[in-house]
Short mmCIF file of C-alpha atoms in Angstrom, two decimals:
data_model
loop_
_atom_site.label_atom_id
_atom_site.label_comp_id
_atom_site.label_asym_id
_atom_site.label_seq_id
_atom_site.Cartn_x
_atom_site.Cartn_y
_atom_site.Cartn_z
CA MET Q 15 -8.22 18.83 -4.43
CA SER Q 16 -8.67 16.40 -7.34
CA ASP Q 17 -11.77 14.23 -7.70
CA GLU Q 18 -9.82 11.16 -6.71
CA ALA Q 19 -8.29 12.92 -3.71
CA GLN Q 20 -11.80 13.80 -2.55
CA ILE Q 21 -12.92 10.19 -2.97
CA VAL Q 22 -9.85 8.97 -1.09
CA GLU Q 23 -10.57 11.45 1.71
CA LYS Q 24 -14.15 10.18 1.98
CA ALA Q 25 -12.99 6.56 2.02
CA ARG Q 26 -10.40 7.51 4.60
CA SER Q 27 -13.14 8.77 6.88
CA GLY Q 28 -15.11 5.55 6.51
CA ASP Q 29 -17.33 6.09 3.45
CA THR Q 30 -17.72 2.61 1.94
CA ALA Q 31 -19.40 3.97 -1.22
CA ALA Q 32 -16.26 6.03 -1.85
CA PHE Q 33 -14.16 2.96 -1.25
CA LYS Q 34 -16.27 1.09 -3.82
CA SER Q 35 -15.41 3.85 -6.33
CA LEU Q 36 -11.74 3.22 -5.69
CA TYR Q 37 -12.32 -0.50 -6.09
CA ASP Q 38 -14.10 0.12 -9.41
CA LYS Q 39 -11.09 2.04 -10.64
CA TYR Q 40 -8.30 -0.20 -9.36
CA GLY Q 41 -9.91 -3.62 -8.87
CA ARG Q 42 -9.02 -4.74 -12.37
CA PHE Q 43 -5.36 -3.84 -11.87
CA VAL Q 44 -5.10 -5.58 -8.52
CA TRP Q 45 -6.78 -8.77 -9.64
CA SER Q 46 -5.00 -8.85 -12.96
CA VAL Q 47 -1.56 -8.57 -11.35
CA ALA Q 48 -2.44 -11.16 -8.71
CA PHE Q 49 -3.79 -13.55 -11.34
CA ARG Q 50 -0.83 -13.28 -13.65
CA MET Q 51 1.56 -13.74 -10.76
CA THR Q 52 -0.21 -16.85 -9.50
CA TYR Q 53 -2.27 -18.18 -12.41
CA ASP Q 54 -4.58 -19.59 -9.79
CA PHE Q 55 -8.05 -18.12 -9.97
CA ASP Q 56 -9.01 -18.62 -6.31
CA GLU Q 57 -5.62 -17.56 -5.03
CA ALA Q 58 -5.73 -14.39 -7.12
CA GLU Q 59 -9.12 -13.57 -5.63
CA ASP Q 60 -7.77 -14.15 -2.14
CA VAL Q 61 -4.78 -11.89 -2.79
CA ALA Q 62 -6.96 -9.14 -4.30
CA GLN Q 63 -9.32 -9.35 -1.35
CA ASP Q 64 -6.38 -9.09 1.06
CA VAL Q 65 -5.06 -6.06 -0.82
CA PHE Q 66 -8.31 -4.13 -0.59
CA ILE Q 67 -8.97 -5.08 3.02
CA SER Q 68 -5.46 -4.02 3.89
CA ALA Q 69 -6.02 -0.73 2.05
CA TRP Q 70 -9.32 -0.15 3.85
CA LYS Q 71 -7.72 -0.90 7.18
CA SER Q 72 -4.72 1.34 6.58
CA LEU Q 73 -6.45 4.24 4.81
CA PRO Q 74 -6.87 6.33 7.98
CA GLY Q 75 -3.09 6.49 8.18
CA PHE Q 76 -2.68 7.34 4.48
CA ARG Q 77 -1.30 10.87 4.44
CA GLY Q 78 -1.42 11.48 0.72
CA VAL Q 79 2.33 12.05 0.44
CA SER Q 80 2.26 9.79 -2.61
CA ALA Q 81 -0.64 9.29 -4.99
CA PHE Q 82 -3.27 6.80 -3.87
CA SER Q 83 -2.51 4.70 -6.94
CA THR Q 84 1.17 4.44 -5.97
CA TRP Q 85 0.22 3.44 -2.45
CA LEU Q 86 -2.21 0.78 -3.68
CA TYR Q 87 0.28 -0.53 -6.26
CA ARG Q 88 2.76 -1.05 -3.46
CA ILE Q 89 0.26 -2.93 -1.32
CA THR Q 90 -0.61 -5.07 -4.33
CA VAL Q 91 3.01 -5.88 -5.07
CA ASN Q 92 3.83 -6.69 -1.45
CA HIS Q 93 0.85 -8.96 -0.92
CA THR Q 94 1.32 -10.75 -4.22
CA ILE Q 95 5.06 -11.25 -3.95
CA ASN Q 96 4.72 -12.45 -0.36
CA ARG Q 97 2.07 -14.95 -1.41
CA VAL Q 98 4.03 -16.22 -4.37
CA LYS Q 99 7.31 -16.55 -2.49
CA ARG Q 100 5.62 -18.24 0.44
CA ARG Q 101 3.71 -20.61 -1.80
CA ARG Q 102 6.75 -21.65 -3.76
CA ILE Q 103 8.19 -23.25 -0.69
CA THR Q 104 5.38 -25.73 -0.52
CA LYS Q 105 3.73 -25.74 -3.92
CA GLU Q 106 5.35 -25.34 -7.31
CA LEU Q 107 3.00 -24.17 -10.02
CA THR Q 108 3.50 -26.58 -12.89
CA ASP Q 109 2.63 -26.09 -16.53
CA GLU Q 110 0.12 -28.88 -16.10
CA THR Q 111 -1.66 -27.01 -13.32
CA LEU Q 112 -1.55 -23.88 -15.38
CA ARG Q 113 -3.22 -25.56 -18.34
CA HIS Q 114 -5.83 -27.03 -16.03
CA VAL Q 115 -6.75 -23.61 -14.59
CA LEU Q 116 -6.94 -21.96 -17.96
CA ASP Q 117 -8.78 -24.85 -19.60
CA SER Q 118 -11.31 -25.12 -16.80
CA GLY Q 119 -13.60 -22.56 -18.37
CA VAL Q 120 -13.81 -20.47 -15.20
CA PHE Q 121 -11.66 -17.86 -16.82
CA MET Q 122 -13.96 -17.65 -19.83
CA ARG Q 123 -17.14 -17.47 -17.76
CA GLN Q 124 -15.74 -14.72 -15.61
CA ASN Q 125 -14.48 -12.81 -18.58
CA PRO Q 126 -17.01 -13.40 -21.38
CA ALA Q 127 -15.50 -10.66 -23.49
CA ALA Q 128 -12.42 -12.78 -23.93
CA ALA Q 129 -12.53 -14.64 -27.18
CA ALA Q 130 -10.93 -18.05 -27.66
CA ASP Q 131 -7.87 -16.56 -29.28
CA GLU Q 132 -7.38 -14.28 -26.27
CA LEU Q 133 -7.44 -17.32 -24.03
CA ASP Q 134 -4.83 -18.85 -26.27
CA VAL Q 135 -2.76 -15.69 -25.91
CA GLU Q 136 -3.08 -15.96 -22.14
CA LYS Q 137 -1.88 -19.57 -22.25
CA ARG Q 138 1.17 -18.60 -24.24
CA LEU Q 139 1.85 -15.68 -21.94
CA ALA Q 140 1.37 -17.81 -18.83
CA ALA Q 141 3.74 -20.47 -20.12
CA LEU Q 142 6.41 -17.79 -20.46
CA LEU Q 143 5.75 -15.75 -17.29
CA ASN Q 144 5.65 -18.88 -15.18
CA ARG Q 145 9.35 -19.46 -15.85
CA LEU Q 146 10.52 -16.05 -14.66
CA ASP Q 147 11.47 -15.50 -11.05
CA ALA Q 148 8.93 -13.52 -9.01
CA ASP Q 149 10.73 -10.17 -9.11
CA ARG Q 150 11.35 -10.14 -12.87
CA ARG Q 151 7.89 -11.47 -13.50
CA MET Q 152 6.35 -8.68 -11.45
CA ALA Q 153 8.41 -6.04 -13.23
CA VAL Q 154 7.42 -7.38 -16.64
CA ILE Q 155 3.72 -7.53 -15.73
CA LEU Q 156 3.71 -4.00 -14.32
CA ARG Q 157 5.56 -2.50 -17.27
CA GLU Q 158 4.64 -4.51 -20.35
CA ILE Q 159 1.07 -5.44 -19.50
CA GLU Q 160 -0.16 -2.82 -17.02
CA GLY Q 161 1.82 0.04 -18.57
CA LEU Q 162 3.32 1.53 -15.40
CA SER Q 163 6.26 3.89 -15.74
CA TYR Q 164 9.71 2.93 -14.45
CA GLU Q 165 9.24 5.41 -11.61
CA GLU Q 166 5.89 3.91 -10.64
CA ILE Q 167 7.37 0.41 -10.68
CA ALA Q 168 10.30 1.53 -8.56
CA GLU Q 169 7.93 3.01 -5.99
CA ALA Q 170 5.61 0.01 -6.08
CA THR Q 171 8.37 -2.54 -5.69
CA GLY Q 172 10.55 -0.49 -3.38
CA VAL Q 173 13.73 -0.80 -5.44
CA PRO Q 174 15.83 1.79 -7.33
CA ILE Q 175 14.97 2.57 -10.95
CA GLY Q 176 18.24 0.95 -12.03
CA THR Q 177 17.07 -2.31 -10.53
CA VAL Q 178 13.73 -1.97 -12.32
CA ARG Q 179 15.53 -1.45 -15.64
CA SER Q 180 17.74 -4.45 -14.98
CA ARG Q 181 14.84 -6.72 -14.06
CA LEU Q 182 12.91 -5.66 -17.13
CA ALA Q 183 15.84 -6.05 -19.50
CA ARG Q 184 16.71 -9.49 -18.16
CA GLY Q 185 13.08 -10.52 -17.96
CA ARG Q 186 12.45 -9.53 -21.56
CA LYS Q 187 15.61 -11.25 -22.71
CA ASP Q 188 14.56 -14.46 -20.96
CA LEU Q 189 11.08 -14.25 -22.43
CA GLU Q 190 12.37 -13.63 -25.94
CA GLU Q 191 14.65 -16.63 -25.72
CA MET Q 192 11.91 -18.82 -24.34
CA ALA Q 193 9.48 -17.62 -27.01
CA ALA Q 194 12.05 -18.34 -29.70
CA ASN Q 195 12.46 -21.84 -28.32
CA GLY Q 196 8.76 -22.54 -28.55
CA GLY Q 197 7.68 -21.17 -25.15
CA MET E 8 16.15 -9.66 -38.16
CA ALA E 9 15.44 -12.73 -36.07
CA ASP E 10 15.90 -10.70 -32.87
CA GLU E 11 13.51 -8.07 -34.16
CA ARG E 12 10.90 -10.73 -34.94
CA LYS E 13 11.28 -12.21 -31.44
CA MET E 14 10.68 -8.75 -29.94
CA ASN E 15 7.68 -8.14 -32.16
CA ASP E 16 6.17 -11.48 -31.21
CA LEU E 17 6.59 -10.67 -27.54
CA ASP E 18 5.19 -7.16 -27.89
CA GLU E 19 2.22 -8.57 -29.77
CA LEU E 20 1.62 -11.03 -26.94
CA PHE E 21 1.75 -8.22 -24.37
CA ARG E 22 -0.54 -6.04 -26.44
CA LYS E 23 -3.19 -8.72 -26.71
CA ALA E 24 -2.97 -9.65 -23.07
CA LYS E 25 -4.44 -6.49 -21.59
CA LYS E 26 -8.07 -7.43 -21.43
CA LEU E 27 -8.48 -9.15 -18.10
CA GLU E 28 -11.09 -7.81 -15.76
CA ALA E 29 -11.72 -8.56 -12.12
CA PRO E 30 -14.31 -11.30 -11.58
CA ASP E 31 -17.77 -10.19 -10.50
CA THR E 32 -17.41 -12.18 -7.29
CA LEU E 33 -14.46 -10.14 -6.08
CA TRP E 34 -16.29 -7.06 -4.82
CA LYS E 35 -18.60 -9.25 -2.71
CA LYS E 36 -15.57 -10.83 -1.06
CA VAL E 37 -13.96 -7.44 -0.55
CA SER E 38 -17.07 -5.79 0.87
CA ASP E 39 -17.69 -8.74 3.21
CA GLY E 40 -14.11 -8.45 4.42
CA VAL E 41 -14.34 -4.69 4.80
CA SER E 42 -17.49 -4.92 6.92
CA GLU E 43 -15.70 -7.28 9.30
CA THR E 44 -12.49 -5.27 9.50
CA GLN E 45 -11.59 -3.06 12.42
CA ARG E 46 -9.88 0.04 11.03
CA GLU E 47 -6.69 1.46 12.40
CA LYS E 48 -7.08 4.68 14.35
CA PRO E 49 -6.11 7.81 12.45
CA ALA E 50 -2.65 9.14 13.13
CA PHE E 51 -2.84 11.93 15.70
CA SER E 52 -2.66 15.12 13.71
CA LEU E 53 -0.73 17.15 16.23
CA GLY E 54 2.41 15.11 15.64
CA GLU E 55 3.78 17.27 12.86
CA THR E 56 2.87 20.45 14.73
CA VAL E 57 4.72 19.34 17.82
CA LYS E 58 7.76 18.44 15.77
CA SER E 59 7.82 21.58 13.65
CA ILE E 60 6.79 24.24 16.17
CA PHE E 61 7.07 23.10 19.75
CA ALA E 62 10.02 20.76 19.75
CA PRO E 63 12.51 23.35 18.44
CA VAL E 64 11.33 25.81 21.10
CA TRP E 65 11.80 23.28 23.85
CA VAL E 66 15.19 22.26 22.54
CA ARG E 67 16.39 25.86 22.27
CA ALA E 68 15.14 26.58 25.78
CA ALA E 69 16.87 23.45 27.12
CA VAL E 70 13.61 22.25 28.61
CA PRO E 71 14.17 19.02 30.55
CA LEU E 72 12.65 15.78 29.33
CA ALA E 73 9.96 15.48 31.99
CA VAL E 74 8.76 19.02 31.38
CA THR E 75 8.74 18.42 27.65
CA ALA E 76 6.49 15.41 28.15
CA ALA E 77 4.19 17.48 30.30
CA ALA E 78 4.10 20.17 27.65
CA ILE E 79 3.08 17.69 25.01
CA ALA E 80 0.32 16.49 27.29
CA ILE E 81 -1.04 19.99 27.71
CA VAL E 82 -0.80 20.67 23.99
CA ILE E 83 -2.97 17.64 23.40
CA ARG E 84 -5.43 18.79 26.04
CA LEU E 85 -5.64 22.37 24.82
CA SER E 86 -6.06 21.29 21.23
CA ALA E 87 -9.59 20.20 22.05
CA THR E 88 -10.71 23.76 22.67
CA THR E 89 -8.29 26.13 21.06
CA THR E 90 -5.94 26.48 18.11
CA VAL E 91 -2.23 25.87 17.95
CA PRO E 92 -1.19 29.47 17.18
CA GLU E 93 -3.06 30.66 20.27
CA ILE E 94 -1.12 28.20 22.38
CA TYR E 95 2.16 29.11 20.72
CA ASP E 96 1.71 32.82 21.31
CA ALA E 97 0.92 32.36 24.99
CA GLU E 98 4.46 31.83 26.20
CA THR E 99 5.03 28.16 25.76
CA ILE E 100 7.53 27.72 28.52
CA ALA E 101 5.18 29.20 31.12
CA ALA E 102 2.49 26.83 29.97
CA VAL E 103 4.93 23.98 30.31
CA ASN E 104 5.63 24.83 33.91
CA GLU E 105 1.97 25.08 34.71
CA ALA E 106 1.37 21.80 33.01
CA ILE E 107 3.66 19.69 35.14
CA SER E 108 1.38 18.94 38.04
CA GLU E 109 -1.70 18.54 35.90
CA ALA E 110 -0.04 16.27 33.38
CA TYR E 111 1.71 14.06 35.84
CA GLY E 112 -0.54 14.16 38.87
CA GLU E 113 0.66 13.03 42.25
CA ASN E 114 1.75 9.52 41.35
CA GLY E 115 3.78 10.38 38.28
CA ALA E 116 1.32 8.93 35.79
CA PHE E 117 -0.21 10.97 33.01
CA ALA E 118 -3.46 12.41 34.27
CA GLU E 119 -6.81 11.53 32.78
CA HIS E 120 -8.64 14.39 31.16
CA PRO E 121 -12.18 14.52 29.67
CA SER E 122 -10.84 16.01 26.44
CA TYR E 123 -8.85 12.86 25.72
CA ALA E 124 -12.02 10.84 25.53
CA ALA E 125 -13.74 13.64 23.64
CA ASN E 126 -11.02 13.32 21.00
CA GLY E 127 -11.46 9.57 20.83
CA LEU E 128 -8.14 9.03 22.57
CA ALA E 129 -7.49 6.47 25.25
CA LYS E 130 -4.83 6.99 27.87
CA GLU E 131 -2.68 4.44 26.05
CA ASP E 132 -2.94 6.52 22.87
CA ILE E 133 -1.66 9.56 24.72
CA ASN E 134 1.24 7.63 26.20
CA GLU E 135 2.14 6.13 22.86
CA PHE E 136 1.94 9.52 21.18
CA ILE E 137 4.09 11.18 23.81
CA ASN E 138 6.67 8.40 23.58
CA GLU E 139 6.88 8.91 19.82
CA GLN E 140 7.30 12.63 20.26
CA LEU E 141 9.92 12.22 22.97
CA ASN E 142 11.91 9.93 20.71
CA GLU E 143 11.69 12.50 17.94
CA ILE E 144 12.76 15.31 20.28
CA TYR E 145 15.58 13.09 21.54
CA ARG E 146 16.71 12.63 17.93
CA ILE E 147 16.42 16.35 17.10
CA ASN E 148 18.31 17.12 20.26
CA GLY E 149 21.28 15.07 19.12
CA GLY E 150 20.49 12.24 21.48
CA ASP E 151 20.68 14.36 24.64
CA ASN E 152 17.40 15.00 26.40
CA ASN E 153 18.93 17.38 28.85
CA ALA E 154 20.61 19.65 26.31
#
């Protein structure tokens, strides 16, 4: 049994220290995906919290058929997409709101390692990602930023690999055109 | 050339955008939530055993539905004190017949047994588990419980 499998087994049986180890390994991924899908600091925290609580709650039923990472990626995608799609009915995230969140300084305080130019990069990225639909945006984030394989994205999003390829190709094409037109 | 530059610009943006970390406040929120969360009960581990070992035997032997349910009940009960191979070797069908009265009792309801509680199982858990298994046996059996 791998080290991670042993940690998962401990967390499964209720060991919160083991669960913290899993959080330490995957917390960055979960929050990062949630943040780049919402570009709302508080909302991203809420989503990430929901993901880990859901994982904690469901772990006893986790049979280890897939890797823990795959299972957690899927929970992350489901929670985030649900939140984004639900929110879009009542609240459209505007570029103005986006600039406000990024300019507020919260992002910098929480992530002191980020230099000003990195914040500028994030602004440019946000301006582009914000114009993609949720499914393409998720695919692009998982592949281009988080570095997941096509297979991992297919499992996390619950769609065939062909659909993943299509979303990525179209998402990249949209982004390239937007970038060429000044974002 | 222009297309290549567009791709390079985008790749450069992606490359630089990998440095986000979770905020320090997140773990506190998660741990607070975890401490208040009631966990789901573990899946009953005999499920796969029943499906892979017992169900085919019952189907082959054309064991009626009610007897099958009783058999599952006794498998659950025996599992508290013995191992599955021991049960399997001890003439399953005979055990099924012996199980009927104990499992159902006089009023047709599944009987209470101390080992259920010892296994952390409520009567509702047993009923739910048996229903799941019956559905699976029904499916294996081609939709005919009396086959």
